C-alpha positions as a printed Julia matrix, in Angstrom:
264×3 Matrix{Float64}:
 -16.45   -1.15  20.83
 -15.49    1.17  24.0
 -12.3     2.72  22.02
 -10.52    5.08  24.42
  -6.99    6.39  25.05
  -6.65    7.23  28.19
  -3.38    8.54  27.82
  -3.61   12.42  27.55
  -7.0    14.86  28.44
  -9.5    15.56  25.28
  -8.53   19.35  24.08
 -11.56   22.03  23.57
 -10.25   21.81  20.28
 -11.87   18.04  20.14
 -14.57   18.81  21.8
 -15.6    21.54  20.41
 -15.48   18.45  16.84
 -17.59   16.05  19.07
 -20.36   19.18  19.32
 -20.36   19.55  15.61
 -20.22   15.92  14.87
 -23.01   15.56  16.81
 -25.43   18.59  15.58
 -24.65   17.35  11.97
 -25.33   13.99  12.65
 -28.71   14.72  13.71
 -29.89   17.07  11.19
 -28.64   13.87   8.93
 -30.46   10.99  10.79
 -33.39   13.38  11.23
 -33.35   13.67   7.2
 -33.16    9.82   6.72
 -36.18    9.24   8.98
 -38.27   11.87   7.36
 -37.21   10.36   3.49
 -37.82    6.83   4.79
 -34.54    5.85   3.45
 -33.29    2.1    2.79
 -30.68    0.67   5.55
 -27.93    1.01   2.76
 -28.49    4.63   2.27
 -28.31    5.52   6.17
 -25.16    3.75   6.35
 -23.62    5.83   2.76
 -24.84    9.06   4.29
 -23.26    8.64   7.36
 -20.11    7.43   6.27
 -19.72   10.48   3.86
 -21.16   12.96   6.95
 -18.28   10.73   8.82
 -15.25   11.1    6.03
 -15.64   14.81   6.07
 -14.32   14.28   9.92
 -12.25   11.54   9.41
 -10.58   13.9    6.62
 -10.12   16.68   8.18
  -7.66   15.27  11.23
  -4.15   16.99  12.44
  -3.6    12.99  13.22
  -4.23   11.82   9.93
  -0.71   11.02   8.62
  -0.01    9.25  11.92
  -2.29    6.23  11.56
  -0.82    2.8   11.43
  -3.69    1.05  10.35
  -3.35   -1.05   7.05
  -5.56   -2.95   4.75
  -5.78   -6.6    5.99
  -5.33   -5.69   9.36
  -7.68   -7.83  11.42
  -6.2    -7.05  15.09
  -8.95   -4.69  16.09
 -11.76   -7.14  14.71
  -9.81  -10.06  16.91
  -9.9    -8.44  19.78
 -12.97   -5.31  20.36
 -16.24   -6.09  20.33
 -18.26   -4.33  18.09
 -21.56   -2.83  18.91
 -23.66   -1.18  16.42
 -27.58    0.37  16.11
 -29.98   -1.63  15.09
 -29.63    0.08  11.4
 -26.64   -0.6   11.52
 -27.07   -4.41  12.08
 -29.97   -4.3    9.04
 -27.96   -2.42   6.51
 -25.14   -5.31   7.19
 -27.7    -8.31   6.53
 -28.86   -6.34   3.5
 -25.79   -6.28   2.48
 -24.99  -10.24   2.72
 -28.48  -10.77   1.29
 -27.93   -8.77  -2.15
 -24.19  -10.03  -2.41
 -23.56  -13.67  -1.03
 -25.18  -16.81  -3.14
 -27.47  -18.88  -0.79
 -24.25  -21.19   0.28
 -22.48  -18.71   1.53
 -24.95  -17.01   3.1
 -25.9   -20.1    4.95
 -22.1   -20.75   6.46
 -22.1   -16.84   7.75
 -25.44  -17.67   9.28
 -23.76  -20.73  10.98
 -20.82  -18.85  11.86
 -22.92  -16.01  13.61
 -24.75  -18.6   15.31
 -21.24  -19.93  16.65
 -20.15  -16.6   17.68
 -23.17  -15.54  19.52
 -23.28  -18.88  21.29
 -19.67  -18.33  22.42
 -20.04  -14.97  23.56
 -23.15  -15.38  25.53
 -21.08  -18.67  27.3
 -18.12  -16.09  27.54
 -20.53  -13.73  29.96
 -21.94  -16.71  31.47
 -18.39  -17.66  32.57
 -19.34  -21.15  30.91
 -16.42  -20.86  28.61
 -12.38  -18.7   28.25
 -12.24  -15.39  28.51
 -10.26  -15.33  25.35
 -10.8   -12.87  22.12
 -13.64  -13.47  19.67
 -13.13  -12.76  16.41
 -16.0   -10.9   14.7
 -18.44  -13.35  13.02
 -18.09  -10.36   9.66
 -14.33  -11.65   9.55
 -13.54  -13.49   6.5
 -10.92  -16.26   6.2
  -8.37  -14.28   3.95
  -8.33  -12.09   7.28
 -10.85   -9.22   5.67
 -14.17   -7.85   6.58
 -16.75   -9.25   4.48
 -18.91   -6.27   5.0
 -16.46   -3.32   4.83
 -18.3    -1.31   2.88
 -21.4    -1.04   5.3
 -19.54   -1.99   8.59
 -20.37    0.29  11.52
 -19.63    3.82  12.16
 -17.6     2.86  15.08
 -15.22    0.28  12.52
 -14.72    3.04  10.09
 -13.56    5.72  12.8
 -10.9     3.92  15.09
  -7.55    4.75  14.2
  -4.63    3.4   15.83
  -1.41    5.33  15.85
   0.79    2.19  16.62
   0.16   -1.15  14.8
   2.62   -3.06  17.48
   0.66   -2.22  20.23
  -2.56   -3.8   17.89
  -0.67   -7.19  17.99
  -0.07   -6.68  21.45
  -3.43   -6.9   22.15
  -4.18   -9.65  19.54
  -1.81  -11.85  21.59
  -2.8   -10.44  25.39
  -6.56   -9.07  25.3
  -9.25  -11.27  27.09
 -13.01  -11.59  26.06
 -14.11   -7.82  24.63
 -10.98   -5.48  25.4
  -9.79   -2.87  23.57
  -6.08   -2.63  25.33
  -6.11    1.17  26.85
  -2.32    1.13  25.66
  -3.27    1.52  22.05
  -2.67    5.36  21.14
  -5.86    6.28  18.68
  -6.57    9.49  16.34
  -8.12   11.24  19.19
 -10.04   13.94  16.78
 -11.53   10.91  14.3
 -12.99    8.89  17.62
 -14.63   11.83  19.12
 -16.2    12.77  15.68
 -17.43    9.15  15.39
 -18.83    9.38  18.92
 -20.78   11.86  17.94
 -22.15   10.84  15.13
 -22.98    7.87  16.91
 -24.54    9.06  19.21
 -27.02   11.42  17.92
 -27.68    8.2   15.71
 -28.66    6.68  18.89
 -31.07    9.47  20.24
 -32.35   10.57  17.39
 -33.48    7.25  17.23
 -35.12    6.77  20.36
 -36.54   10.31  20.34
 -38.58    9.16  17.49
 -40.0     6.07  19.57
 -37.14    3.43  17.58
 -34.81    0.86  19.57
 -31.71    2.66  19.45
 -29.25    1.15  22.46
 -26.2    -0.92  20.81
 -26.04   -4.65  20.38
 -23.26   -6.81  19.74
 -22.84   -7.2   15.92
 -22.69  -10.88  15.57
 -25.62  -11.17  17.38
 -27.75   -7.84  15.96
 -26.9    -9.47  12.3
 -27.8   -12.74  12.96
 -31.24  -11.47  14.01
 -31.99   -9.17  11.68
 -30.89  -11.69   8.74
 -33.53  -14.29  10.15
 -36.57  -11.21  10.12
 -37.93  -11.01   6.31
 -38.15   -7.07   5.85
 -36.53   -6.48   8.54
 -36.09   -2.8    8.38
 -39.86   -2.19   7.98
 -41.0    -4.06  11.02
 -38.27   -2.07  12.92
 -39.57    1.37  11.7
 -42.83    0.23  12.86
 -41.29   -0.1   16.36
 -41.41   -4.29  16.8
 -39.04   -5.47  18.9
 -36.72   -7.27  16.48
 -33.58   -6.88  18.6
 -34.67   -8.71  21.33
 -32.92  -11.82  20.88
 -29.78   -9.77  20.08
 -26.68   -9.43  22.93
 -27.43   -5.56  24.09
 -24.73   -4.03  24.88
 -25.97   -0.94  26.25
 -29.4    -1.11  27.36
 -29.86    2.71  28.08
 -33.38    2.6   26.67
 -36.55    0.93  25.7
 -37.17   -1.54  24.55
 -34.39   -3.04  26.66
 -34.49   -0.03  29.79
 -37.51    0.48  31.01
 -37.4     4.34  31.33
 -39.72    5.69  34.89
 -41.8     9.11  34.79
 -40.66   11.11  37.74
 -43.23   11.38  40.39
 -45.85   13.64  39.31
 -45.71   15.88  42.64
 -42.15   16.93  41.41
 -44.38   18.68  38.58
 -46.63   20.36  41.25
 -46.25   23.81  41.64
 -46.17   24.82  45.04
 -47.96   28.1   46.17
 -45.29   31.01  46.78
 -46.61   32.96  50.09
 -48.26   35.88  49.92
């Protein structure tokens, strides 16, 4: 979900919470992969490593988000780690019967088909709701939705049904003012999530939810074969292919590691 506001510069003061968000993200994912923790407890640990943040924002008291709320799940697409997309199947495994399990399955299915048209420019550029959506207009998921759901903010709840009504395929409308201090310490949680991953030989780029979920609820054990380093994402809309398996990463050229003579 590429939340931005574009409206005013990021302070030091906000950077200097990206830089911490960041270091204590990776000491955290870092921890996880060492304790071989279950999907659900990555996504507890950093949502309590994330509500320290989230907590702790001048912006706080300005947020116009409410519960039932769907307009940002109508109209951004959401991209998530692979972990992220296990720890949400888990979660419909252990807490939907076999019915209903079997109409989010189709739903997903329907999403993912639609959005993969929608790039194709086989079918409208219109907004996609998100397949975790459920019909009384609440995530089905919330408590293990992505890092990136539970740290947008928006400061003006018209301008969210502005873009409900006006947003094509994917956008997040830059005219929506956001808790600038809560998105930067989600992006760096986020992202250490993501290189921490990689740096220990794991997929980590970011895949369309929908997609990612629908995947990893079709892969029995799912989280095991991905710790073992299978491509089980590969099926999965990538979002950001900024390494493998999806980016093939190339070695420089050895003779830029040659150390040239100094003369005498």
């Amino acid at each position: 979900m590429p939340a931005r506001d574009s409206q005013s510069p990021v302070s030091p003061h906000i950077t200097e919470v990206f830089h911490q968000a960041s270091h204590d993200g990776r000491q955290l994912v870092e921890g996880l992969l060492r304790q071989q923790s279950e999907s659900l407890d990555w996504i507890d640990d950093l949502r309590n490593l994330q509500a320290k943040f989230l907590n702790q924002s001048p912006q706080q008291a300005q947020r116009d988000c409410s519960a039932g709320c769907p307009a940002c799940c109508m109209t951004a697409q959401v991209d998530a780690t692979p972990i992220e997309a296990i720890a949400v199947s888990e979660y419909l495994k252990a807490y939907l019967d076999a019915d209903a399990l079997f109409a989010v399955k189709n739903r997903l299915t329907r999403v993912t088909k639609l959005r993969i048209a929608q790039q194709n420019a086989q079918a409208p550029q219109r907004p996609l709701a998100c397949g975790m959506l459920g019909t009384d207009g609440k995530c089905m998921v919330y408590p293990v939705r992505p890092v990136i759901c539970s740290g947008v903010f928006s400061l003006n709840q018209n301008e969210c049904f502005k873009a409900e009504r006006e947003a094509n395929a994917g956008d997040f409308s830059q005219s929506i003012p956001l808790d600038k201090f809560a998105l930067q310490a989600t992006g760096g949680i986020s992202g250490s999530l993501q290189r921490v991953l990689v740096e220990h030989g794991l997929d980590g780029n970011l895949y369309e939810l929908s997609s990612a979920v629908l995947v990893a609820l079709q892969v029995p054990d799912c989280l095991t074969h991905y710790l073992n380093q299978e491509d089980i994402f590969k099926n999965a809309i990538c979002t950001d292919p900024h390494s493998p398996p999806r980016k093939r990463i190339v070695p420089a050229p050895k003779f830029l590691n040659r150390r040239v003579p100094r003369p005498a």
